[in-house]
């Protein structure tokens, strides 16, 4: 009983969110995306400098599944942009907000945060220590 009430609540909220997103003009989609980018970047900065995580070092195991290629969160945003055209307007705008947030957060992290602080943008395309890319 409680699960069905909770499921109904989420379904109603989901429909309200999509209806709101469908009514957004493009400039608001862009603004919401940039606000989301700030939130994503705050989390990324906290992970990088607060918890001392480095993606090249701490996600190297993922390189075995991607043939040594690094997957930046901006790449996921670039994938979402054209993919969003396959969905109705409300979901399309919601996906664009997320995509804009991911793309701008990734660019800001590498070129506005890491480069001035560490002296390198650390925008690696491949994992340097992966056996496929470190062959002589």
Short mmCIF file of N, CA, C and O in Angstrom, two decimals:
data_model
loop_
_atom_site.label_atom_id
_atom_site.label_comp_id
_atom_site.label_asym_id
_atom_site.label_seq_id
_atom_site.Cartn_x
_atom_site.Cartn_y
_atom_site.Cartn_z
N UNK A 1 0.82 -1.19 0.00
CA UNK A 1 0.00 0.00 0.00
C UNK A 1 0.87 1.26 0.00
O UNK A 1 0.67 2.15 -0.80
N UNK A 2 1.83 1.30 0.92
CA UNK A 2 2.69 2.48 1.02
C UNK A 2 3.52 2.64 -0.25
O UNK A 2 3.75 3.77 -0.71
N UNK A 3 3.97 1.53 -0.82
CA UNK A 3 4.77 1.60 -2.04
C UNK A 3 3.95 2.17 -3.20
O UNK A 3 4.45 2.98 -3.97
N UNK A 4 2.69 1.78 -3.31
CA UNK A 4 1.86 2.28 -4.39
C UNK A 4 1.58 3.77 -4.23
O UNK A 4 1.51 4.50 -5.21
N UNK A 5 1.43 4.22 -2.99
CA UNK A 5 1.24 5.66 -2.75
C UNK A 5 2.50 6.42 -3.14
O UNK A 5 2.44 7.47 -3.78
N UNK A 6 3.64 5.88 -2.76
CA UNK A 6 4.91 6.52 -3.11
C UNK A 6 5.12 6.54 -4.62
O UNK A 6 5.56 7.55 -5.18
N UNK A 7 4.80 5.45 -5.28
CA UNK A 7 4.92 5.38 -6.73
C UNK A 7 4.00 6.39 -7.40
O UNK A 7 4.39 7.07 -8.36
N UNK A 8 2.78 6.52 -6.90
CA UNK A 8 1.85 7.51 -7.44
C UNK A 8 2.39 8.92 -7.26
O UNK A 8 2.32 9.75 -8.17
N UNK A 9 2.97 9.22 -6.09
CA UNK A 9 3.54 10.54 -5.82
C UNK A 9 4.66 10.86 -6.82
O UNK A 9 4.70 11.95 -7.38
N UNK A 10 5.55 9.90 -7.06
CA UNK A 10 6.64 10.14 -8.00
C UNK A 10 6.14 10.29 -9.43
O UNK A 10 6.66 11.10 -10.20
N UNK A 11 5.10 9.55 -9.79
CA UNK A 11 4.54 9.68 -11.13
C UNK A 11 3.93 11.06 -11.34
O UNK A 11 4.10 11.68 -12.39
N UNK A 12 3.24 11.57 -10.34
CA UNK A 12 2.64 12.91 -10.43
C UNK A 12 3.73 13.97 -10.52
O UNK A 12 3.66 14.88 -11.34
N UNK A 13 4.75 13.85 -9.68
CA UNK A 13 5.85 14.82 -9.70
C UNK A 13 6.60 14.77 -11.03
O UNK A 13 6.98 15.81 -11.57
N UNK A 14 6.83 13.57 -11.55
CA UNK A 14 7.51 13.40 -12.83
C UNK A 14 6.74 14.12 -13.93
O UNK A 14 7.31 14.85 -14.73
N UNK A 15 5.42 13.93 -13.96
CA UNK A 15 4.60 14.59 -14.99
C UNK A 15 4.61 16.10 -14.83
O UNK A 15 4.63 16.83 -15.82
N UNK A 16 4.62 16.60 -13.60
CA UNK A 16 4.67 18.04 -13.37
C UNK A 16 6.01 18.62 -13.83
O UNK A 16 6.07 19.69 -14.43
N UNK A 17 7.08 17.91 -13.54
CA UNK A 17 8.42 18.37 -13.95
C UNK A 17 8.51 18.41 -15.48
O UNK A 17 9.01 19.38 -16.05
N UNK A 18 8.04 17.36 -16.13
CA UNK A 18 8.10 17.33 -17.60
C UNK A 18 7.21 18.41 -18.22
O UNK A 18 7.58 19.01 -19.23
N UNK A 19 6.05 18.66 -17.62
CA UNK A 19 5.19 19.73 -18.12
C UNK A 19 5.87 21.09 -17.96
O UNK A 19 5.80 21.94 -18.86
N UNK A 20 6.55 21.29 -16.84
CA UNK A 20 7.30 22.54 -16.62
C UNK A 20 8.42 22.67 -17.65
O UNK A 20 8.61 23.74 -18.23
N UNK A 21 9.16 21.59 -17.87
CA UNK A 21 10.27 21.62 -18.83
C UNK A 21 9.78 21.87 -20.25
O UNK A 21 10.44 22.56 -21.02
N UNK A 22 8.63 21.33 -20.60
CA UNK A 22 8.09 21.52 -21.96
C UNK A 22 7.77 22.99 -22.22
O UNK A 22 7.84 23.45 -23.36
N UNK A 23 7.40 23.72 -21.18
CA UNK A 23 7.03 25.13 -21.34
C UNK A 23 8.23 26.07 -21.33
O UNK A 23 8.07 27.27 -21.53
N UNK A 24 9.43 25.55 -21.11
CA UNK A 24 10.61 26.42 -21.01
C UNK A 24 11.05 26.93 -22.38
O UNK A 24 11.20 26.14 -23.33
N UNK A 25 11.31 28.23 -22.50
CA UNK A 25 11.97 28.72 -23.72
C UNK A 25 13.45 28.31 -23.69
O UNK A 25 13.99 27.95 -22.64
N UNK A 26 14.10 28.37 -24.85
CA UNK A 26 15.47 27.88 -24.93
C UNK A 26 16.41 28.61 -23.98
O UNK A 26 17.30 28.00 -23.40
N UNK A 27 16.22 29.92 -23.82
CA UNK A 27 17.15 30.66 -22.95
C UNK A 27 17.06 30.16 -21.51
O UNK A 27 18.06 30.15 -20.80
N UNK A 28 15.87 29.73 -21.06
CA UNK A 28 15.76 29.19 -19.71
C UNK A 28 16.39 27.80 -19.61
O UNK A 28 16.95 27.44 -18.58
N UNK A 29 16.28 27.02 -20.68
CA UNK A 29 16.95 25.72 -20.71
C UNK A 29 18.45 25.94 -20.54
O UNK A 29 19.11 25.25 -19.76
N UNK A 30 18.98 26.93 -21.24
CA UNK A 30 20.40 27.24 -21.15
C UNK A 30 20.78 27.72 -19.75
O UNK A 30 21.77 27.27 -19.17
N UNK A 31 19.97 28.61 -19.17
CA UNK A 31 20.26 29.13 -17.83
C UNK A 31 20.21 28.01 -16.80
O UNK A 31 21.09 27.90 -15.94
N UNK A 32 19.17 27.17 -16.86
CA UNK A 32 19.07 26.05 -15.92
C UNK A 32 20.26 25.10 -16.09
O UNK A 32 20.78 24.55 -15.12
N UNK A 33 20.67 24.90 -17.34
CA UNK A 33 21.84 24.05 -17.60
C UNK A 33 23.10 24.62 -16.98
O UNK A 33 23.91 23.89 -16.41
N UNK A 34 23.27 25.93 -17.07
CA UNK A 34 24.46 26.56 -16.49
C UNK A 34 24.42 26.52 -14.96
O UNK A 34 25.46 26.34 -14.32
N UNK A 35 23.23 26.67 -14.39
CA UNK A 35 23.10 26.54 -12.93
C UNK A 35 23.44 25.11 -12.50
O UNK A 35 24.15 24.89 -11.52
N UNK A 36 22.95 24.13 -13.27
CA UNK A 36 23.27 22.74 -12.97
C UNK A 36 24.76 22.49 -13.13
O UNK A 36 25.35 21.72 -12.37
N UNK A 37 25.40 23.16 -14.10
CA UNK A 37 26.85 23.02 -14.27
C UNK A 37 27.59 23.49 -13.02
O UNK A 37 28.58 22.87 -12.62
N UNK A 38 27.12 24.57 -12.41
CA UNK A 38 27.74 25.05 -11.17
C UNK A 38 27.61 24.01 -10.06
O UNK A 38 28.56 23.78 -9.30
N UNK A 39 26.45 23.36 -9.98
CA UNK A 39 26.26 22.32 -8.97
C UNK A 39 27.16 21.11 -9.24
O UNK A 39 27.80 20.59 -8.33
N UNK A 40 27.20 20.68 -10.50
CA UNK A 40 28.09 19.58 -10.87
C UNK A 40 29.54 19.92 -10.56
O UNK A 40 30.30 19.09 -10.06
N UNK A 41 29.92 21.15 -10.86
CA UNK A 41 31.31 21.55 -10.63
C UNK A 41 31.64 21.61 -9.15
O UNK A 41 32.74 21.26 -8.73
N UNK A 42 30.69 22.04 -8.33
CA UNK A 42 30.92 22.06 -6.88
C UNK A 42 31.17 20.65 -6.36
O UNK A 42 32.08 20.43 -5.55
N UNK A 43 30.41 19.68 -6.85
CA UNK A 43 30.62 18.28 -6.45
C UNK A 43 31.97 17.79 -6.96
O UNK A 43 32.73 17.13 -6.22
N UNK A 44 32.30 18.13 -8.19
CA UNK A 44 33.58 17.70 -8.77
C UNK A 44 34.76 18.29 -8.02
O UNK A 44 35.74 17.59 -7.74
N UNK A 45 34.67 19.56 -7.65
CA UNK A 45 35.75 20.20 -6.88
C UNK A 45 35.86 19.56 -5.50
O UNK A 45 36.97 19.32 -5.01
N UNK A 46 34.73 19.27 -4.87
CA UNK A 46 34.76 18.62 -3.55
C UNK A 46 35.42 17.25 -3.63
O UNK A 46 36.22 16.89 -2.77
N UNK A 47 35.11 16.49 -4.67
CA UNK A 47 35.73 15.17 -4.84
C UNK A 47 37.23 15.30 -5.12
O UNK A 47 38.04 14.53 -4.60
N UNK A 48 37.59 16.26 -5.96
CA UNK A 48 39.00 16.41 -6.36
C UNK A 48 39.87 16.93 -5.22
O UNK A 48 40.92 16.38 -4.92
N UNK A 49 39.44 18.02 -4.60
CA UNK A 49 40.30 18.66 -3.62
C UNK A 49 39.93 18.30 -2.18
O UNK A 49 40.79 18.30 -1.31
N UNK A 50 38.67 18.01 -1.92
CA UNK A 50 38.26 17.62 -0.57
C UNK A 50 38.60 16.18 -0.24
O UNK A 50 39.11 15.88 0.83
N UNK A 51 38.31 15.28 -1.18
CA UNK A 51 38.55 13.86 -0.96
C UNK A 51 39.83 13.37 -1.65
O UNK A 51 40.14 12.18 -1.61
N UNK A 52 40.55 14.29 -2.32
CA UNK A 52 41.81 13.98 -2.98
C UNK A 52 41.69 12.87 -4.04
O UNK A 52 42.57 12.03 -4.19
N UNK A 53 40.57 12.86 -4.76
CA UNK A 53 40.38 11.88 -5.82
C UNK A 53 40.88 12.46 -7.14
O UNK A 53 40.68 13.64 -7.43
N UNK A 54 41.53 11.64 -7.93
CA UNK A 54 41.98 12.02 -9.27
C UNK A 54 41.46 10.97 -10.23
O UNK A 54 41.71 9.79 -10.07
N UNK A 55 40.74 11.42 -11.26
CA UNK A 55 40.07 10.46 -12.12
C UNK A 55 41.07 9.57 -12.88
O UNK A 55 40.81 8.39 -13.07
N UNK A 56 42.20 10.11 -13.30
CA UNK A 56 43.17 9.29 -14.02
C UNK A 56 43.68 8.16 -13.13
O UNK A 56 43.86 7.04 -13.59
N UNK A 57 43.85 8.43 -11.87
CA UNK A 57 44.34 7.42 -10.94
C UNK A 57 43.21 6.55 -10.38
O UNK A 57 43.32 5.33 -10.36
N UNK A 58 42.13 7.17 -9.96
CA UNK A 58 41.11 6.45 -9.20
C UNK A 58 40.04 5.76 -10.05
O UNK A 58 39.26 4.98 -9.53
N UNK A 59 39.98 6.05 -11.32
CA UNK A 59 39.04 5.36 -12.20
C UNK A 59 39.76 4.55 -13.27
O UNK A 59 39.17 4.21 -14.29
N UNK A 60 41.01 4.25 -13.04
CA UNK A 60 41.80 3.53 -14.05
C UNK A 60 41.22 2.17 -14.38
O UNK A 60 41.37 1.67 -15.50
N UNK A 61 40.52 1.55 -13.44
CA UNK A 61 39.93 0.23 -13.71
C UNK A 61 38.87 0.32 -14.81
O UNK A 61 38.65 -0.66 -15.54
N UNK A 62 38.24 1.46 -14.96
CA UNK A 62 37.24 1.65 -16.02
C UNK A 62 37.91 1.56 -17.38
O UNK A 62 37.29 1.16 -18.36
N UNK A 63 39.19 1.90 -17.44
CA UNK A 63 39.92 1.85 -18.70
C UNK A 63 39.92 0.49 -19.36
O UNK A 63 40.06 0.39 -20.58
N UNK A 64 39.78 -0.57 -18.59
CA UNK A 64 39.72 -1.90 -19.19
C UNK A 64 38.45 -2.09 -20.00
O UNK A 64 38.44 -2.84 -20.98
N UNK A 65 37.38 -1.41 -19.62
CA UNK A 65 36.11 -1.53 -20.35
C UNK A 65 36.04 -0.57 -21.53
O UNK A 65 35.25 -0.77 -22.44
N UNK A 66 36.85 0.50 -21.50
CA UNK A 66 36.79 1.52 -22.55
C UNK A 66 38.03 1.47 -23.44
O UNK A 66 38.29 2.43 -24.17
N UNK A 67 38.79 0.37 -23.38
CA UNK A 67 40.03 0.21 -24.16
C UNK A 67 41.03 1.31 -23.87
O UNK A 67 41.76 1.75 -24.76
N UNK A 68 41.05 1.78 -22.64
CA UNK A 68 42.00 2.79 -22.21
C UNK A 68 41.56 4.22 -22.46
O UNK A 68 42.28 5.15 -22.11
N UNK A 69 40.40 4.42 -23.06
CA UNK A 69 39.92 5.78 -23.32
C UNK A 69 39.25 6.33 -22.07
O UNK A 69 38.48 5.65 -21.41
N UNK A 70 39.55 7.59 -21.74
CA UNK A 70 38.91 8.24 -20.59
C UNK A 70 37.55 8.76 -21.01
O UNK A 70 37.40 9.35 -22.08
N UNK A 71 36.57 8.58 -20.18
CA UNK A 71 35.22 9.09 -20.44
C UNK A 71 34.97 10.25 -19.49
O UNK A 71 34.75 10.05 -18.30
N UNK A 72 35.05 11.45 -20.03
CA UNK A 72 34.77 12.66 -19.26
C UNK A 72 33.26 12.83 -19.17
O UNK A 72 32.52 12.40 -20.06
N UNK A 73 32.77 13.50 -18.12
CA UNK A 73 31.33 13.68 -18.02
C UNK A 73 30.79 14.61 -19.11
O UNK A 73 29.63 14.54 -19.47
N UNK A 74 31.66 15.41 -19.70
CA UNK A 74 31.24 16.23 -20.83
C UNK A 74 30.91 15.40 -22.06
O UNK A 74 30.05 15.77 -22.86
N UNK A 75 31.58 14.26 -22.21
CA UNK A 75 31.27 13.36 -23.33
C UNK A 75 29.84 12.83 -23.22
O UNK A 75 29.14 12.68 -24.22
N UNK A 76 29.42 12.54 -22.00
CA UNK A 76 28.06 12.05 -21.80
C UNK A 76 27.06 13.15 -22.17
O UNK A 76 26.03 12.89 -22.79
N UNK A 77 27.40 14.39 -21.83
CA UNK A 77 26.56 15.52 -22.22
C UNK A 77 26.49 15.67 -23.72
O UNK A 77 25.42 15.94 -24.28
N UNK A 78 27.62 15.50 -24.41
CA UNK A 78 27.61 15.58 -25.87
C UNK A 78 26.77 14.47 -26.49
O UNK A 78 26.16 14.67 -27.55
N UNK A 79 26.73 13.32 -25.86
CA UNK A 79 25.89 12.23 -26.34
C UNK A 79 24.41 12.53 -26.10
O UNK A 79 23.56 12.21 -26.95
N UNK A 80 24.09 13.15 -24.97
CA UNK A 80 22.69 13.45 -24.65
C UNK A 80 22.08 14.52 -25.55
O UNK A 80 20.87 14.50 -25.79
N UNK A 81 22.89 15.45 -26.04
CA UNK A 81 22.35 16.56 -26.85
C UNK A 81 21.56 16.06 -28.07
O UNK A 81 20.39 16.39 -28.21
N UNK A 82 22.15 15.29 -28.97
CA UNK A 82 21.36 14.83 -30.11
C UNK A 82 20.35 13.75 -29.73
O UNK A 82 19.29 13.64 -30.34
N UNK A 83 20.67 12.95 -28.71
CA UNK A 83 19.77 11.89 -28.29
C UNK A 83 18.44 12.47 -27.78
O UNK A 83 17.38 11.85 -27.95
N UNK A 84 18.48 13.65 -27.22
CA UNK A 84 17.27 14.27 -26.68
C UNK A 84 16.21 14.53 -27.75
O UNK A 84 15.02 14.57 -27.45
N UNK A 85 16.63 14.67 -29.00
CA UNK A 85 15.67 14.91 -30.09
C UNK A 85 14.72 13.74 -30.28
O UNK A 85 13.67 13.88 -30.91
N UNK A 86 15.06 12.58 -29.75
CA UNK A 86 14.22 11.39 -29.90
C UNK A 86 13.05 11.37 -28.92
O UNK A 86 12.24 10.44 -28.97
N UNK A 87 12.95 12.33 -28.04
CA UNK A 87 11.96 12.31 -26.98
C UNK A 87 11.00 13.48 -27.08
O UNK A 87 11.31 14.48 -27.75
N UNK A 88 9.85 13.42 -26.41
CA UNK A 88 8.91 14.55 -26.40
C UNK A 88 9.54 15.79 -25.79
O UNK A 88 10.54 15.72 -25.08
N UNK A 89 8.93 16.93 -26.04
CA UNK A 89 9.50 18.23 -25.69
C UNK A 89 9.91 18.34 -24.22
O UNK A 89 11.00 18.84 -23.93
N UNK A 90 9.09 17.91 -23.29
CA UNK A 90 9.42 18.04 -21.87
C UNK A 90 10.67 17.27 -21.50
O UNK A 90 11.58 17.81 -20.86
N UNK A 91 10.74 16.02 -21.91
CA UNK A 91 11.92 15.20 -21.64
C UNK A 91 13.13 15.71 -22.42
O UNK A 91 14.25 15.69 -21.92
N UNK A 92 12.89 16.20 -23.63
CA UNK A 92 13.98 16.76 -24.44
C UNK A 92 14.63 17.94 -23.73
O UNK A 92 15.85 18.02 -23.60
N UNK A 93 13.82 18.86 -23.23
CA UNK A 93 14.37 20.02 -22.52
C UNK A 93 15.08 19.60 -21.24
O UNK A 93 16.14 20.15 -20.90
N UNK A 94 14.52 18.62 -20.52
CA UNK A 94 15.18 18.14 -19.30
C UNK A 94 16.54 17.52 -19.62
O UNK A 94 17.53 17.78 -18.93
N UNK A 95 16.61 16.75 -20.69
CA UNK A 95 17.89 16.15 -21.09
C UNK A 95 18.88 17.21 -21.54
O UNK A 95 20.08 17.10 -21.29
N UNK A 96 18.39 18.25 -22.22
CA UNK A 96 19.28 19.33 -22.62
C UNK A 96 19.83 20.08 -21.41
O UNK A 96 21.00 20.47 -21.41
N UNK A 97 19.02 20.29 -20.39
CA UNK A 97 19.51 20.94 -19.17
C UNK A 97 20.64 20.11 -18.57
O UNK A 97 21.71 20.62 -18.21
N UNK A 98 20.44 18.80 -18.49
CA UNK A 98 21.47 17.91 -17.94
C UNK A 98 22.71 17.92 -18.83
O UNK A 98 23.83 18.00 -18.33
N UNK A 99 22.52 17.85 -20.15
CA UNK A 99 23.65 17.83 -21.09
C UNK A 99 24.46 19.11 -20.99
O UNK A 99 25.70 19.08 -20.93
N UNK A 100 23.79 20.25 -20.95
CA UNK A 100 24.49 21.54 -20.83
C UNK A 100 25.26 21.58 -19.52
O UNK A 100 26.41 22.02 -19.48
N UNK A 101 24.64 21.11 -18.45
CA UNK A 101 25.32 21.07 -17.16
C UNK A 101 26.57 20.22 -17.20
O UNK A 101 27.62 20.61 -16.69
N UNK A 102 26.48 19.04 -17.80
CA UNK A 102 27.64 18.15 -17.87
C UNK A 102 28.75 18.73 -18.74
O UNK A 102 29.93 18.69 -18.37
N UNK A 103 28.41 19.27 -19.89
CA UNK A 103 29.42 19.81 -20.82
C UNK A 103 30.15 21.00 -20.19
O UNK A 103 31.38 21.04 -20.16
N UNK A 104 29.39 21.96 -19.70
CA UNK A 104 30.03 23.16 -19.15
C UNK A 104 30.77 22.88 -17.85
O UNK A 104 31.79 23.51 -17.57
N UNK A 105 30.28 21.94 -17.06
CA UNK A 105 30.99 21.57 -15.84
C UNK A 105 32.34 20.94 -16.18
O UNK A 105 33.35 21.26 -15.54
N UNK A 106 32.36 20.07 -17.17
CA UNK A 106 33.62 19.41 -17.55
C UNK A 106 34.61 20.44 -18.10
O UNK A 106 35.79 20.43 -17.73
N UNK A 107 34.15 21.32 -18.96
CA UNK A 107 35.04 22.35 -19.51
C UNK A 107 35.56 23.27 -18.42
O UNK A 107 36.76 23.59 -18.37
N UNK A 108 34.67 23.71 -17.53
CA UNK A 108 35.09 24.60 -16.44
C UNK A 108 36.08 23.89 -15.52
O UNK A 108 37.08 24.49 -15.10
N UNK A 109 35.83 22.62 -15.23
CA UNK A 109 36.71 21.90 -14.31
C UNK A 109 38.13 21.79 -14.87
O UNK A 109 39.10 22.04 -14.15
N UNK A 110 38.23 21.45 -16.13
CA UNK A 110 39.56 21.25 -16.69
C UNK A 110 40.28 22.56 -17.00
O UNK A 110 41.49 22.67 -16.77
N UNK A 111 39.55 23.54 -17.54
CA UNK A 111 40.23 24.73 -18.04
C UNK A 111 40.13 25.96 -17.14
O UNK A 111 40.94 26.87 -17.28
N UNK A 112 39.18 26.00 -16.22
CA UNK A 112 39.08 27.14 -15.32
C UNK A 112 39.48 26.80 -13.89
O UNK A 112 39.76 27.69 -13.11
N UNK A 113 39.47 25.52 -13.54
CA UNK A 113 39.81 25.12 -12.18
C UNK A 113 41.18 24.41 -12.16
O UNK A 113 42.11 24.88 -11.51
N UNK A 114 41.27 23.28 -12.84
CA UNK A 114 42.51 22.49 -12.77
C UNK A 114 43.72 23.21 -13.37
O UNK A 114 44.80 23.18 -12.80
N UNK A 115 43.54 23.81 -14.52
CA UNK A 115 44.68 24.43 -15.20
C UNK A 115 45.32 25.53 -14.34
O UNK A 115 46.53 25.51 -14.12
N UNK A 116 44.56 26.50 -13.81
CA UNK A 116 45.20 27.51 -12.96
C UNK A 116 45.76 26.96 -11.65
O UNK A 116 46.80 27.41 -11.17
N UNK A 117 45.10 25.95 -11.06
CA UNK A 117 45.53 25.46 -9.75
C UNK A 117 46.69 24.49 -9.85
O UNK A 117 47.66 24.58 -9.10
N UNK A 118 46.63 23.54 -10.80
CA UNK A 118 47.67 22.51 -10.90
C UNK A 118 48.69 22.78 -11.99
O UNK A 118 49.70 22.10 -12.04
N UNK A 119 48.40 23.73 -12.87
CA UNK A 119 49.33 24.03 -13.96
C UNK A 119 49.10 23.16 -15.19
O UNK A 119 49.80 23.30 -16.18
N UNK A 120 48.13 22.27 -15.13
CA UNK A 120 47.81 21.40 -16.27
C UNK A 120 46.30 21.18 -16.30
O UNK A 120 45.69 20.97 -15.25
N UNK A 121 45.69 21.21 -17.50
CA UNK A 121 44.25 20.96 -17.55
C UNK A 121 43.89 19.50 -17.28
O UNK A 121 42.76 19.19 -16.97
N UNK A 122 44.87 18.61 -17.37
CA UNK A 122 44.67 17.18 -17.13
C UNK A 122 43.50 16.64 -17.92
O UNK A 122 42.73 15.81 -17.43
N UNK A 123 43.37 17.09 -19.15
CA UNK A 123 42.30 16.64 -20.04
C UNK A 123 42.83 15.47 -20.87
O UNK A 123 43.06 15.58 -22.06
N UNK A 124 43.07 14.37 -20.18
CA UNK A 124 43.63 13.20 -20.85
C UNK A 124 42.54 12.52 -21.68
O UNK A 124 41.42 12.32 -21.22
N UNK A 125 42.92 12.12 -22.88
CA UNK A 125 42.00 11.39 -23.74
C UNK A 125 42.07 9.90 -23.42
O UNK A 125 41.09 9.17 -23.54
N UNK A 126 43.24 9.44 -22.99
CA UNK A 126 43.43 8.03 -22.63
C UNK A 126 44.04 7.96 -21.23
O UNK A 126 44.60 8.93 -20.73
N UNK A 127 43.91 6.79 -20.61
CA UNK A 127 44.58 6.55 -19.34
C UNK A 127 46.05 6.28 -19.64
O UNK A 127 46.37 5.32 -20.34
N UNK A 128 46.97 7.12 -19.17
CA UNK A 128 48.39 6.98 -19.52
C UNK A 128 48.99 5.64 -19.12
O UNK A 128 49.87 5.11 -19.80
N UNK A 129 48.53 5.05 -18.02
CA UNK A 129 49.12 3.81 -17.54
C UNK A 129 48.46 2.57 -18.16
O UNK A 129 48.86 1.45 -17.85
N UNK A 130 47.45 2.74 -19.00
CA UNK A 130 46.77 1.59 -19.59
C UNK A 130 47.73 0.87 -20.54
O UNK A 130 48.42 1.49 -21.33
N UNK A 131 47.77 -0.47 -20.47
CA UNK A 131 48.73 -1.22 -21.29
C UNK A 131 48.58 -0.97 -22.79
O UNK A 131 49.59 -0.97 -23.52
N UNK A 132 47.38 -0.73 -23.26
CA UNK A 132 47.18 -0.52 -24.69
C UNK A 132 47.85 0.76 -25.18
O UNK A 132 48.39 0.81 -26.26
N UNK A 133 47.84 1.79 -24.35
CA UNK A 133 48.38 3.10 -24.77
C UNK A 133 49.81 3.31 -24.34
O UNK A 133 50.46 4.25 -24.78
N UNK A 134 50.35 2.48 -23.46
CA UNK A 134 51.71 2.71 -22.98
C UNK A 134 52.74 1.83 -23.69
O UNK A 134 53.86 1.74 -23.28
N UNK A 135 52.33 1.16 -24.77
CA UNK A 135 53.27 0.33 -25.53
C UNK A 135 54.28 1.19 -26.24
O UNK A 135 54.01 2.30 -26.68
N UNK A 136 55.44 0.66 -26.40
CA UNK A 136 56.51 1.39 -27.08
C UNK A 136 56.47 1.18 -28.57
O UNK A 136 56.17 0.23 -29.10
#
